[in-house]
Short mmCIF file of N, CA, C and O in Angstrom, two decimals:
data_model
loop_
_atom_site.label_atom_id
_atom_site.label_comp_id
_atom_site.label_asym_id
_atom_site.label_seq_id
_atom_site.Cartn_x
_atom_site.Cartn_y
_atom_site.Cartn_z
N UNK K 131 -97.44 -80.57 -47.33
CA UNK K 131 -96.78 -79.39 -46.77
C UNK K 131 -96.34 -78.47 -47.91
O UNK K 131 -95.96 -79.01 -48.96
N UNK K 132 -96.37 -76.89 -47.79
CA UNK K 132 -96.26 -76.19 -48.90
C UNK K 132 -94.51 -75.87 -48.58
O UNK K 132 -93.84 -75.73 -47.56
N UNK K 133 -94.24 -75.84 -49.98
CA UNK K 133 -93.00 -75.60 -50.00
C UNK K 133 -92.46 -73.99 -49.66
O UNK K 133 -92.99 -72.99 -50.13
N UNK K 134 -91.63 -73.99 -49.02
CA UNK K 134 -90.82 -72.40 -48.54
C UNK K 134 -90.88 -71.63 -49.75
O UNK K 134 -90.55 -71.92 -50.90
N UNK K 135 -91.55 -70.23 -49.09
CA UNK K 135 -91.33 -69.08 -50.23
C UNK K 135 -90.37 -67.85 -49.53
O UNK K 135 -90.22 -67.24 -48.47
N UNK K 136 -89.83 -67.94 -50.89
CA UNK K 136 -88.45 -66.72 -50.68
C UNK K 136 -88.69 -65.20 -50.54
O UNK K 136 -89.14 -64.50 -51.45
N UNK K 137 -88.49 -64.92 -49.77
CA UNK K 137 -88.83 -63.43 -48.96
C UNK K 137 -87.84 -62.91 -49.15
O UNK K 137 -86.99 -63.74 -48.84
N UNK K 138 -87.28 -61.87 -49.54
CA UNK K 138 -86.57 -61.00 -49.65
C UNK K 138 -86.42 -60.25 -48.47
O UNK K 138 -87.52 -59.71 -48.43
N UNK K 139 -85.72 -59.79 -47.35
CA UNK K 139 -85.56 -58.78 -46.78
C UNK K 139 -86.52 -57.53 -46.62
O UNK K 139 -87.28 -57.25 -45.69
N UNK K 140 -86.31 -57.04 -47.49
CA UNK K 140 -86.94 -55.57 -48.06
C UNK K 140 -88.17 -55.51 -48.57
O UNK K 140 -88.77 -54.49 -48.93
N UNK K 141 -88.60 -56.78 -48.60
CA UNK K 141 -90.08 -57.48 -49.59
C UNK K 141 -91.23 -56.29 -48.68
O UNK K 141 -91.24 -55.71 -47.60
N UNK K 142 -91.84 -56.35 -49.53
CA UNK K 142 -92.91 -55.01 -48.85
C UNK K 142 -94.38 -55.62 -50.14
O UNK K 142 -94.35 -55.48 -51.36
N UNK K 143 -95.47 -56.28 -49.33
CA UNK K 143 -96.59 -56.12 -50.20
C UNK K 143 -96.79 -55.44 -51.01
O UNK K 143 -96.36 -54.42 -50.48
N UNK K 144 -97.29 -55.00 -52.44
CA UNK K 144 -97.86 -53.96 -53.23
C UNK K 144 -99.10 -54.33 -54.10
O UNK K 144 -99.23 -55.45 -54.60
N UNK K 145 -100.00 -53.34 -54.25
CA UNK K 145 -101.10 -53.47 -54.85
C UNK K 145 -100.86 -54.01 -56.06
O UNK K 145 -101.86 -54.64 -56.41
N UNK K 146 -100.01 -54.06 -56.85
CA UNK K 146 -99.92 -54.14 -58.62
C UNK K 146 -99.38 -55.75 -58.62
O UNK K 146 -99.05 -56.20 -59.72
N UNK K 147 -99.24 -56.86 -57.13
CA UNK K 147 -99.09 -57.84 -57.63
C UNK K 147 -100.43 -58.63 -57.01
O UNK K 147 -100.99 -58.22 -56.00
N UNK K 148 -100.91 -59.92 -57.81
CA UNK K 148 -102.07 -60.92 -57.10
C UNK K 148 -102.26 -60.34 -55.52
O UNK K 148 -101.40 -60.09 -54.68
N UNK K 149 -103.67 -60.22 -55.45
CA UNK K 149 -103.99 -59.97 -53.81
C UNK K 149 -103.45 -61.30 -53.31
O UNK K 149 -103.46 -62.34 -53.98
N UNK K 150 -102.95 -61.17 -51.99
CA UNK K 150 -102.45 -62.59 -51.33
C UNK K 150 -101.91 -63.80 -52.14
O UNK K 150 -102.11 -65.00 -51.93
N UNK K 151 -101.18 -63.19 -53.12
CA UNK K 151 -100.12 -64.57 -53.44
C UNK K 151 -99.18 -65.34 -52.25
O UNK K 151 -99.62 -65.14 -51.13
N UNK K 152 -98.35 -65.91 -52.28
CA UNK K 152 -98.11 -66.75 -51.45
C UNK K 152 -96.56 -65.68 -51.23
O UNK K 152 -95.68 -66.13 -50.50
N UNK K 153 -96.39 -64.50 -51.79
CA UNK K 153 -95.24 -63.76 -51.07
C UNK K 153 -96.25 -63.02 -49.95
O UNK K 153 -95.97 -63.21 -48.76
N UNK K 154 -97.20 -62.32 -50.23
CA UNK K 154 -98.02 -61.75 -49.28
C UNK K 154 -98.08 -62.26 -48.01
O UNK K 154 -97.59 -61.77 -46.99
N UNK K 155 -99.01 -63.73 -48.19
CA UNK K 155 -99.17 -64.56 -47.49
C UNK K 155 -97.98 -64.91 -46.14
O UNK K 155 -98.13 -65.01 -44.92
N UNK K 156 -96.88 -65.00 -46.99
CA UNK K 156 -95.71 -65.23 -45.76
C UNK K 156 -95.33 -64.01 -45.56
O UNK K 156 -95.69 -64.05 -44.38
N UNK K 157 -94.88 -62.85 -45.67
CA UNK K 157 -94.62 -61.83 -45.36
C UNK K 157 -95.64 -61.19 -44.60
O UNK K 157 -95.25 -60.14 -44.08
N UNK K 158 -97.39 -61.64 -44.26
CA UNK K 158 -97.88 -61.37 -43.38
C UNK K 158 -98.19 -62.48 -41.98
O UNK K 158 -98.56 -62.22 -40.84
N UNK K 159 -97.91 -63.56 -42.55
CA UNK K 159 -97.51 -64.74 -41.51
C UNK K 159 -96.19 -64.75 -40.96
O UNK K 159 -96.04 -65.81 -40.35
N UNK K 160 -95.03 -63.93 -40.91
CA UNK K 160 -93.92 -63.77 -40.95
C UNK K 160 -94.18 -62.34 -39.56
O UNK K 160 -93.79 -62.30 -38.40
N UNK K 161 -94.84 -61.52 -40.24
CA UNK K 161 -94.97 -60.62 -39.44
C UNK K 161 -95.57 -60.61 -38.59
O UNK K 161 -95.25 -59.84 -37.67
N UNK K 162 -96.94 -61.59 -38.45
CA UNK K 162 -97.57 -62.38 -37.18
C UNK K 162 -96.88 -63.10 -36.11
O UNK K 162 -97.20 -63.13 -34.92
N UNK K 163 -95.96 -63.66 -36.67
CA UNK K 163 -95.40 -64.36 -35.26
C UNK K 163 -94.28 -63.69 -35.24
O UNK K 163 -93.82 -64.47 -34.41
N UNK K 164 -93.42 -62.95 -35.39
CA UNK K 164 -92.61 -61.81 -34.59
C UNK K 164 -93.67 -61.21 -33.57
O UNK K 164 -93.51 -61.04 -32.36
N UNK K 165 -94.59 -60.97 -34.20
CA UNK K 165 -95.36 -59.59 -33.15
C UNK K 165 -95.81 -60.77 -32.26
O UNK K 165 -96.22 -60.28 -31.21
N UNK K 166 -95.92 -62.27 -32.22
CA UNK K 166 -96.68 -63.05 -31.29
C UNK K 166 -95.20 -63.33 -30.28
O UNK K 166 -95.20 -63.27 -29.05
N UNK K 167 -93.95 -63.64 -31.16
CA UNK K 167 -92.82 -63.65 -30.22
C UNK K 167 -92.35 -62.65 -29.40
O UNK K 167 -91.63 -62.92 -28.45
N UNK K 168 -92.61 -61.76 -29.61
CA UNK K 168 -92.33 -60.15 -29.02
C UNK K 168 -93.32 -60.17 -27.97
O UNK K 168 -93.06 -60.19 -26.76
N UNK K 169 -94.22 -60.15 -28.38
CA UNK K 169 -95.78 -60.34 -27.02
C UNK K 169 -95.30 -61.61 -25.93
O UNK K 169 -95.42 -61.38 -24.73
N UNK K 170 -94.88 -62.67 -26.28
CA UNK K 170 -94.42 -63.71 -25.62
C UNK K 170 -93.42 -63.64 -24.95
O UNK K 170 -93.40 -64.39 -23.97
N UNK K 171 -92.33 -62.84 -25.16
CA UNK K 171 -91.19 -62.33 -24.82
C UNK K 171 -91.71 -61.65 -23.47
O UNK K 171 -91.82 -62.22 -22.38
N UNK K 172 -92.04 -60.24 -23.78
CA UNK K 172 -92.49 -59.39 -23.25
C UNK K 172 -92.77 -59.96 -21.64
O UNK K 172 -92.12 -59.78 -20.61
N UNK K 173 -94.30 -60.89 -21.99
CA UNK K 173 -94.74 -61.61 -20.94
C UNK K 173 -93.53 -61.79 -19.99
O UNK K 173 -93.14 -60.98 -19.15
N UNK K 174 -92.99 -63.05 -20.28
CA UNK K 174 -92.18 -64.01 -19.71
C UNK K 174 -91.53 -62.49 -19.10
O UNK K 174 -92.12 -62.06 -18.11
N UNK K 175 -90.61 -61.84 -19.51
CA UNK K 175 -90.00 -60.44 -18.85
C UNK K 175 -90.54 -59.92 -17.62
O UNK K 175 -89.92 -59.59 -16.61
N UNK K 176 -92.03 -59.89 -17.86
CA UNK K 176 -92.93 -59.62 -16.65
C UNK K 176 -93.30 -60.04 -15.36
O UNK K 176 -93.47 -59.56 -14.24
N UNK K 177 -93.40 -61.45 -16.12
CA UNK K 177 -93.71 -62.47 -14.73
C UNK K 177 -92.46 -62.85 -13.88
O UNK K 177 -92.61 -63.13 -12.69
N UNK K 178 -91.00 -62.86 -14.59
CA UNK K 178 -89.69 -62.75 -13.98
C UNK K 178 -89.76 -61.77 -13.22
O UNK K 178 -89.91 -61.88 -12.00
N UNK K 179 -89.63 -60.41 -13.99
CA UNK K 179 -89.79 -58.93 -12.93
C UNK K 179 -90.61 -59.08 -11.63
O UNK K 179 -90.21 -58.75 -10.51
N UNK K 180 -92.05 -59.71 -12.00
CA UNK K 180 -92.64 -59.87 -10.89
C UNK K 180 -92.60 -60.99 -9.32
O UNK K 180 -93.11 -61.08 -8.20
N UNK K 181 -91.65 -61.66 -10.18
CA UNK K 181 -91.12 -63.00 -9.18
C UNK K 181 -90.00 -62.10 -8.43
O UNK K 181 -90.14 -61.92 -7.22
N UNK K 182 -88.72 -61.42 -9.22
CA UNK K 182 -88.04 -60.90 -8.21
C UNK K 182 -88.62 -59.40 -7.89
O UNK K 182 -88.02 -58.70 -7.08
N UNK K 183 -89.50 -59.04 -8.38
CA UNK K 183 -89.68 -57.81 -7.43
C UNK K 183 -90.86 -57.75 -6.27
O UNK K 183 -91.55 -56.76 -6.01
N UNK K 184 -90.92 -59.17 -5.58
CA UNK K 184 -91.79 -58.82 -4.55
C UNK K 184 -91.14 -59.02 -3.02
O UNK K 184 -90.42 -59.93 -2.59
N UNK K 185 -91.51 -58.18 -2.57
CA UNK K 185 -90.87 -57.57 -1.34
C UNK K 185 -91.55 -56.68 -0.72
O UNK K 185 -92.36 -55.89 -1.20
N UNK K 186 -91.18 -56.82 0.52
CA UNK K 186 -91.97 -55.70 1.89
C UNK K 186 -91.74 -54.60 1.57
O UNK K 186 -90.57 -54.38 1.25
N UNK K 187 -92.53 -53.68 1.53
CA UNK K 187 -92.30 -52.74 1.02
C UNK K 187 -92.72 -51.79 3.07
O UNK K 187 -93.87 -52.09 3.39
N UNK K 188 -92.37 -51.34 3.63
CA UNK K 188 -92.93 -50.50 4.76
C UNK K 188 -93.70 -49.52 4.57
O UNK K 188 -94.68 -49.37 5.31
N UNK K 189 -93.45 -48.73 3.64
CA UNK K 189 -93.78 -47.49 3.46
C UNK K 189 -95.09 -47.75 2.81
O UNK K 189 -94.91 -48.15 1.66
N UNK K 190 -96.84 -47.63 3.26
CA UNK K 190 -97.50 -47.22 2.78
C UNK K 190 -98.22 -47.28 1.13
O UNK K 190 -98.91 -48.01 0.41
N UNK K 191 -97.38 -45.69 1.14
CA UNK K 191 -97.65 -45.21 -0.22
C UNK K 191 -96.81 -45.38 -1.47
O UNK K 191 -97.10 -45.11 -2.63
N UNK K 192 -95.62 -45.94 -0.89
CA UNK K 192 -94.45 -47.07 -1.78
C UNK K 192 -95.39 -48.41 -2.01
O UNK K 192 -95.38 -48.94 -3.13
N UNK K 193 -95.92 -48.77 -1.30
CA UNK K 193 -96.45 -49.77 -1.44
C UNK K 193 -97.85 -49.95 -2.32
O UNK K 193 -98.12 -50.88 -3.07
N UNK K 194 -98.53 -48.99 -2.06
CA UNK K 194 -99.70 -48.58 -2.84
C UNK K 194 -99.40 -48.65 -4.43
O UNK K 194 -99.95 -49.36 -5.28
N UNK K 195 -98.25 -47.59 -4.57
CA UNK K 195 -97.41 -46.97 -6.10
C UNK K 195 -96.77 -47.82 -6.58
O UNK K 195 -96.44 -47.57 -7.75
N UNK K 196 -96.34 -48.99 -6.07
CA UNK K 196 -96.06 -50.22 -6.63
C UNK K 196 -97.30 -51.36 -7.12
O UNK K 196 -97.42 -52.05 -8.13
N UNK K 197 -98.18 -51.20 -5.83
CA UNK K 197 -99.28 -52.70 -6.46
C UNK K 197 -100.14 -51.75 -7.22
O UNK K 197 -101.10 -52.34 -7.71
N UNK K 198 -100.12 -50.68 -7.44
CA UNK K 198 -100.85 -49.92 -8.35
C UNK K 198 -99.94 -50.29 -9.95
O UNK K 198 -100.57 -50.88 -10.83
N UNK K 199 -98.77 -49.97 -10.16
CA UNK K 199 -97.73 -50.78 -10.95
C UNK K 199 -98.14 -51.86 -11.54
O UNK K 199 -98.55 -52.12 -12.67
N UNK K 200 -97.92 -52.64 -10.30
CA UNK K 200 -98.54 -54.10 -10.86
C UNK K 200 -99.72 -54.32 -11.48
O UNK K 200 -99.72 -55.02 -12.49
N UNK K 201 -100.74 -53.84 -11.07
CA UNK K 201 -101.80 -53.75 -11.33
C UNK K 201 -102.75 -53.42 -12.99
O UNK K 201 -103.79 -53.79 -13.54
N UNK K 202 -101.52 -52.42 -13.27
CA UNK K 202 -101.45 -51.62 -14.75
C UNK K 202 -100.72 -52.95 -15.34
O UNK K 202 -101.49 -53.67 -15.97
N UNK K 203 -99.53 -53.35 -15.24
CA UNK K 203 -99.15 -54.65 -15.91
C UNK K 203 -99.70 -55.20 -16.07
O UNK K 203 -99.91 -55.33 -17.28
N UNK K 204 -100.55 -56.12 -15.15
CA UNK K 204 -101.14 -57.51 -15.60
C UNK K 204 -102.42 -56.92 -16.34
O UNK K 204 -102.95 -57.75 -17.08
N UNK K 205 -102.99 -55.74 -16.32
CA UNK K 205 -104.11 -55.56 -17.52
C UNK K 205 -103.37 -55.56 -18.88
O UNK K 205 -104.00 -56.11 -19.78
N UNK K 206 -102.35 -55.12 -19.16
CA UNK K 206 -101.86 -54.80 -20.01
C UNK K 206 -101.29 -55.99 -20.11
O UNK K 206 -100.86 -55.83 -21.26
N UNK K 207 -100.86 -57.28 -19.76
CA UNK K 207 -100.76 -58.48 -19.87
C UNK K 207 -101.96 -59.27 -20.85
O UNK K 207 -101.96 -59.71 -22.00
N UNK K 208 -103.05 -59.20 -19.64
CA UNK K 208 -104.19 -59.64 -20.22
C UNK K 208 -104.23 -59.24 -21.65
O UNK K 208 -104.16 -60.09 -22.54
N UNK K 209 -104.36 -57.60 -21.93
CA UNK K 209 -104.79 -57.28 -23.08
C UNK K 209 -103.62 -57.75 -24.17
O UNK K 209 -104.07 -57.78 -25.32
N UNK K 210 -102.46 -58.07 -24.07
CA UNK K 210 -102.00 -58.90 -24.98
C UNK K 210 -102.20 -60.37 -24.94
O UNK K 210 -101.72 -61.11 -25.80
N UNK K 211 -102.92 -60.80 -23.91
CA UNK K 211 -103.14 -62.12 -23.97
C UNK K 211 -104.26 -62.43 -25.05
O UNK K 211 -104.36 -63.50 -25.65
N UNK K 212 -105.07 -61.32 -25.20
CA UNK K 212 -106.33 -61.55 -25.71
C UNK K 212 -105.68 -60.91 -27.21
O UNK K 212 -106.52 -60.92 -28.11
N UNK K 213 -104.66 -60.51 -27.51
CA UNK K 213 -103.76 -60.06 -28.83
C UNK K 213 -103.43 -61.22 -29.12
O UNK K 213 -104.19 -61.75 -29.94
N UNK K 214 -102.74 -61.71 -28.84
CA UNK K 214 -101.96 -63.33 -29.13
C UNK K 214 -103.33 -64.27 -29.59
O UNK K 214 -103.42 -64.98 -30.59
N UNK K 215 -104.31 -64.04 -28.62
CA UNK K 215 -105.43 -65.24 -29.53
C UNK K 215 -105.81 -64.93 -31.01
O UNK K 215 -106.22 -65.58 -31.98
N UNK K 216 -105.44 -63.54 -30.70
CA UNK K 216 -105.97 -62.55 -32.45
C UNK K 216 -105.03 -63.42 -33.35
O UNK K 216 -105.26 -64.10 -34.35
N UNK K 217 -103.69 -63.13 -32.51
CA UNK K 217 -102.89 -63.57 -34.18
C UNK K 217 -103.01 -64.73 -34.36
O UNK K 217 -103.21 -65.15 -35.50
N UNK K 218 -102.91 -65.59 -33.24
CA UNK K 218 -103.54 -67.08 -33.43
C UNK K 218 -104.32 -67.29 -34.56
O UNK K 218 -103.77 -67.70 -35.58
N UNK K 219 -105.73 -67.04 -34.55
CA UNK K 219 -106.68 -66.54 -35.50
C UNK K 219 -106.11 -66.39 -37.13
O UNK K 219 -106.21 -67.05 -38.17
N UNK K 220 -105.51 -65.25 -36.73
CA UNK K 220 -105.45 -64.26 -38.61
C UNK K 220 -104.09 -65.76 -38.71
O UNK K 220 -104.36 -66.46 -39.68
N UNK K 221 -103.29 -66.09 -38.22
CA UNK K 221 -102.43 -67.27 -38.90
C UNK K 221 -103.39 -68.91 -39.31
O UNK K 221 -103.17 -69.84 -40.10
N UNK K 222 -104.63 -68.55 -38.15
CA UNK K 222 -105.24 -69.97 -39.00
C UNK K 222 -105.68 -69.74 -40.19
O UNK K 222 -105.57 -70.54 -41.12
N UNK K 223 -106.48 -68.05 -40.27
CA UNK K 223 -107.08 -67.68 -41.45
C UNK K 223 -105.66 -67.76 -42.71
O UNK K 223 -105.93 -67.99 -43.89
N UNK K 224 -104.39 -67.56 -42.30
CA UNK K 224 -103.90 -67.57 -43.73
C UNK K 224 -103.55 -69.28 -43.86
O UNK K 224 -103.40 -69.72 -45.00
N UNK K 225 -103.46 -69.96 -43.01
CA UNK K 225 -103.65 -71.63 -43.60
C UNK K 225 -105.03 -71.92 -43.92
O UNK K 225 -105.15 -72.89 -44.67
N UNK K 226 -106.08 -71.37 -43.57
CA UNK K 226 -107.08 -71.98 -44.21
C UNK K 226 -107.29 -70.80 -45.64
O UNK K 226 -108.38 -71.04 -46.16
N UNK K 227 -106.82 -70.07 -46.11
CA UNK K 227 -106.92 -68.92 -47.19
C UNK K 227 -107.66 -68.25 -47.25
O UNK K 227 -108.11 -67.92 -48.34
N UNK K 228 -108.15 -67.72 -46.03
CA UNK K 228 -109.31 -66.88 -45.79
C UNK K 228 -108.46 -65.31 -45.13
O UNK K 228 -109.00 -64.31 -44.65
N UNK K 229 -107.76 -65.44 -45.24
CA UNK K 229 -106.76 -64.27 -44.56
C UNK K 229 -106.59 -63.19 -45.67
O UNK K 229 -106.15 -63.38 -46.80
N UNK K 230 -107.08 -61.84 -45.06
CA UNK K 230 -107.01 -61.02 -46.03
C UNK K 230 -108.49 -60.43 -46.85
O UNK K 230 -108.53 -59.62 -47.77
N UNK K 231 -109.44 -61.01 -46.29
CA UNK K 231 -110.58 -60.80 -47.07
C UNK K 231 -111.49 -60.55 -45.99
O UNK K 231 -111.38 -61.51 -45.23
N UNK K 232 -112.51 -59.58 -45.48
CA UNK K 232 -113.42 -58.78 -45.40
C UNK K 232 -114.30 -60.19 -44.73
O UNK K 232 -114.56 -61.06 -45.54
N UNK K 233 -114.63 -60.35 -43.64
CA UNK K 233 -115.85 -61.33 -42.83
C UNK K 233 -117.36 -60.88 -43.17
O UNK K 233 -118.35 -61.59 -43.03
N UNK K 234 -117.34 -59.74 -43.56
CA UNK K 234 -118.61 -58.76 -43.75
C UNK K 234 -118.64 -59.24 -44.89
O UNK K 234 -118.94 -60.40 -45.14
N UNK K 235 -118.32 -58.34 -45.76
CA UNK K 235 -118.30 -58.29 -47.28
C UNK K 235 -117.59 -59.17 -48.00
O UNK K 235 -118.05 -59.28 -49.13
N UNK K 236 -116.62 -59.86 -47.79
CA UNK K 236 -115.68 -60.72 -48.82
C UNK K 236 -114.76 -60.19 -49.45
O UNK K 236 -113.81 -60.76 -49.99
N UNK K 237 -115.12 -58.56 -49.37
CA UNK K 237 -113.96 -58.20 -50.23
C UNK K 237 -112.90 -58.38 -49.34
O UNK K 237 -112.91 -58.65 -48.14
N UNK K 238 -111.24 -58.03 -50.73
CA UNK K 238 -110.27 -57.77 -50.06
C UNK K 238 -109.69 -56.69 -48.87
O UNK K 238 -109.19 -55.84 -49.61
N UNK K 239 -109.57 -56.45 -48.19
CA UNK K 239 -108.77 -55.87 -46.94
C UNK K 239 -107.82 -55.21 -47.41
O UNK K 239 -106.86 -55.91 -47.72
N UNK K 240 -107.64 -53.61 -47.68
CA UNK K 240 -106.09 -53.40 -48.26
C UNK K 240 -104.92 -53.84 -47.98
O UNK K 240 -104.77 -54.29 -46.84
N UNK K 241 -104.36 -53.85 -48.44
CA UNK K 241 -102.60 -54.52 -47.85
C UNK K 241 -102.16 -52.87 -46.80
O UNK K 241 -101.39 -52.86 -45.83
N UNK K 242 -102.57 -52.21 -47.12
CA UNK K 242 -101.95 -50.81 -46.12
C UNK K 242 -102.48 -50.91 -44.90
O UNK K 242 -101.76 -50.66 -43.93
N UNK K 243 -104.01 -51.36 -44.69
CA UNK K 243 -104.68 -51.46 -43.41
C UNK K 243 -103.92 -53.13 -42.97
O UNK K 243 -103.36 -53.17 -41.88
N UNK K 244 -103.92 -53.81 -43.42
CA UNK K 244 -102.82 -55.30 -43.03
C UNK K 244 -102.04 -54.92 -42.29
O UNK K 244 -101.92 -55.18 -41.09
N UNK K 245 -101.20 -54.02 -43.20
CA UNK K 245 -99.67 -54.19 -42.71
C UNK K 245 -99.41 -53.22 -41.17
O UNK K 245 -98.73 -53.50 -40.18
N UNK K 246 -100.25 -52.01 -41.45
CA UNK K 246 -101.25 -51.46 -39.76
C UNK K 246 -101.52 -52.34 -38.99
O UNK K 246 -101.04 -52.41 -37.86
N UNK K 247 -102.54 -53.37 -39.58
CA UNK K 247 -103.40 -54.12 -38.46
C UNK K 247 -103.21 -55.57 -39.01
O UNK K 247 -104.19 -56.00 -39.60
N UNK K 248 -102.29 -56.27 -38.93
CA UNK K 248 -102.12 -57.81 -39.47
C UNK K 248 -103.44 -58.54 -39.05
O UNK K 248 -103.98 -59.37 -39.79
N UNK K 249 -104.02 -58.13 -37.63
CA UNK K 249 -105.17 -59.42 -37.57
C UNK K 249 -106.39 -58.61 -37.52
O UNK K 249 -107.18 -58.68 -36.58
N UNK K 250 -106.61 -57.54 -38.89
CA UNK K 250 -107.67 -57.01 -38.90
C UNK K 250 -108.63 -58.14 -40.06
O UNK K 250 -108.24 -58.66 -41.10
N UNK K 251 -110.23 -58.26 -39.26
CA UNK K 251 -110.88 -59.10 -40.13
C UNK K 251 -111.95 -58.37 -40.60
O UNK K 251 -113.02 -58.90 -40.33
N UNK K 252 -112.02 -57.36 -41.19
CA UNK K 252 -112.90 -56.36 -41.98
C UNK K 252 -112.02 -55.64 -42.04
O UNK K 252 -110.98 -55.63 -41.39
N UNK K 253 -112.60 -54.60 -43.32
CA UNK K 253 -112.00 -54.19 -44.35
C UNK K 253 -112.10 -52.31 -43.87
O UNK K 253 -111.98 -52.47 -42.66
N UNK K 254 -112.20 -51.19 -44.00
CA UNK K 254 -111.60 -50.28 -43.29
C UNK K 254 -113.41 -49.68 -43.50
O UNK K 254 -113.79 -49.31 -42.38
N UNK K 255 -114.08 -49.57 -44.13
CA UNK K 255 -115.37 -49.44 -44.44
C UNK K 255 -116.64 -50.45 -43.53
O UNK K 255 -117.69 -50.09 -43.00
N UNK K 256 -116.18 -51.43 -43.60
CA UNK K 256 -116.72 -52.39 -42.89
C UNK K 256 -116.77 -52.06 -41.40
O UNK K 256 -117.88 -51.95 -40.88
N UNK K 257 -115.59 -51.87 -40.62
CA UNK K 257 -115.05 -51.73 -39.46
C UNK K 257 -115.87 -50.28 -39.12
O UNK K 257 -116.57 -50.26 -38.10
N UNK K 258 -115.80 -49.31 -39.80
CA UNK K 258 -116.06 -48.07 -39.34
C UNK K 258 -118.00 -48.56 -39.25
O UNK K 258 -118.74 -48.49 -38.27
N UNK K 259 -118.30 -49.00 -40.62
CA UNK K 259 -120.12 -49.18 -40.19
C UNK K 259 -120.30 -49.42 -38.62
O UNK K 259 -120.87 -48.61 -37.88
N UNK K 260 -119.71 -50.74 -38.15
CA UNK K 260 -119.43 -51.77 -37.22
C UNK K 260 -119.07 -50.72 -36.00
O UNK K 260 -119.91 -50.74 -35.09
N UNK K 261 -118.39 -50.16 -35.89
CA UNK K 261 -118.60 -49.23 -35.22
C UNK K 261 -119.11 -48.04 -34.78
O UNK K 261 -118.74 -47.40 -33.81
N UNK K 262 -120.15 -47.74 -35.70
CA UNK K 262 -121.34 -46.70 -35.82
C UNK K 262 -122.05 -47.49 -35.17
O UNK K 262 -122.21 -47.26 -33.97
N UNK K 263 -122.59 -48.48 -35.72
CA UNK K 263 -123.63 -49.15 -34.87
C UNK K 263 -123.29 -49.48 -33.65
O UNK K 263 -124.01 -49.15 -32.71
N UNK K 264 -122.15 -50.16 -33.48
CA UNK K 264 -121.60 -50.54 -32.16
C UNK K 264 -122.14 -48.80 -30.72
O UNK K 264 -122.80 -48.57 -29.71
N UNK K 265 -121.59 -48.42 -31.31
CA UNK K 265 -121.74 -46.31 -30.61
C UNK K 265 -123.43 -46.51 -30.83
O UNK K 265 -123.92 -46.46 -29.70
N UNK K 266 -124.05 -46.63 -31.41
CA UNK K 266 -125.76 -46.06 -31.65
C UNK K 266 -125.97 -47.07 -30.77
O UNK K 266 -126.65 -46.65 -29.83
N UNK K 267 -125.58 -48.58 -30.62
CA UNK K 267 -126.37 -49.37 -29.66
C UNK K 267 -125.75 -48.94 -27.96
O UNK K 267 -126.38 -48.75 -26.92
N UNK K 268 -124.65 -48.90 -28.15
CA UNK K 268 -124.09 -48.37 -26.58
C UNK K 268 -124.91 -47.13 -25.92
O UNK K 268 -124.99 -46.93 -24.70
N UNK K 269 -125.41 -46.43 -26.79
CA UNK K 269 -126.00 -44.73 -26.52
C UNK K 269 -127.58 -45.40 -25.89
O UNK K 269 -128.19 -44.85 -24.97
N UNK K 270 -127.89 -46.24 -26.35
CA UNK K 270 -129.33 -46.79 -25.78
C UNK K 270 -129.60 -46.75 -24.07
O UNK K 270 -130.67 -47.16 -23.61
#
């Protein structure tokens, strides 16, 4: 087991120290599971709301404007469900030390696009190709 590294508060990645030293490392594993507890949070908030807010509604178009409501939630559920597997992911990648580096290319991932996108796995060059092509094959 690796021993605890001391984070400072205010600690903020910067280019001028080792790519992904082990302050990096926890200060972006740190920031992964807030954003996974917050998403988790969130949920649970939802599915409560949705336990007490079901009820007869008479009216129609009250009724419509509500399961229409609902409806927008649980996508927006889903789509953090399928967020949470992400960070899942980018936290195995920083125990296995692959976190931070480019799936395409190998290179490093800036720390500015990270700290934007914690479970981004290409690098800001990479991503944009990836999505040219992605657009040229959809246009087919």
């Amino acid at each position: 087991m690796k021993a605890e590294v001391f984070l400072p508060d205010d600690y903020r990645p910067a280019e001028d120290e080792p790519f992904m030293n082990d302050r990096q490392l926890e200060y972006f594993r740190r920031k992964l599971l807030t954003w996974k507890a917050d998403i988790l949070e969130d949920s649970r908030d939802t599915i409560e709301g949705m336990k007490d807010g079901t009820r007869n509604i008479p009216d129609i178009a009250d009724r419509a404007s509500e399961e229409t409501d609902r409806a927008l939630e649980l996508r927006t559920r889903d789509r953090q469900r399928k967020l949470v597997s992400k960070i899942d992911a980018a936290l195995r990648r920083i125990e296995e030390g692959e976190y931070g580096y480019c799936e395409i290319t190998g290179e490093p991932i800036s720390l500015k696009r990270l700290d934007a996108r914690p479970i981004a796995t290409m690098s800001l060059e990479a991503q944009e190709r990836h999505e040219r092509r992605e657009k040229v094959h959809r246009d087919d």
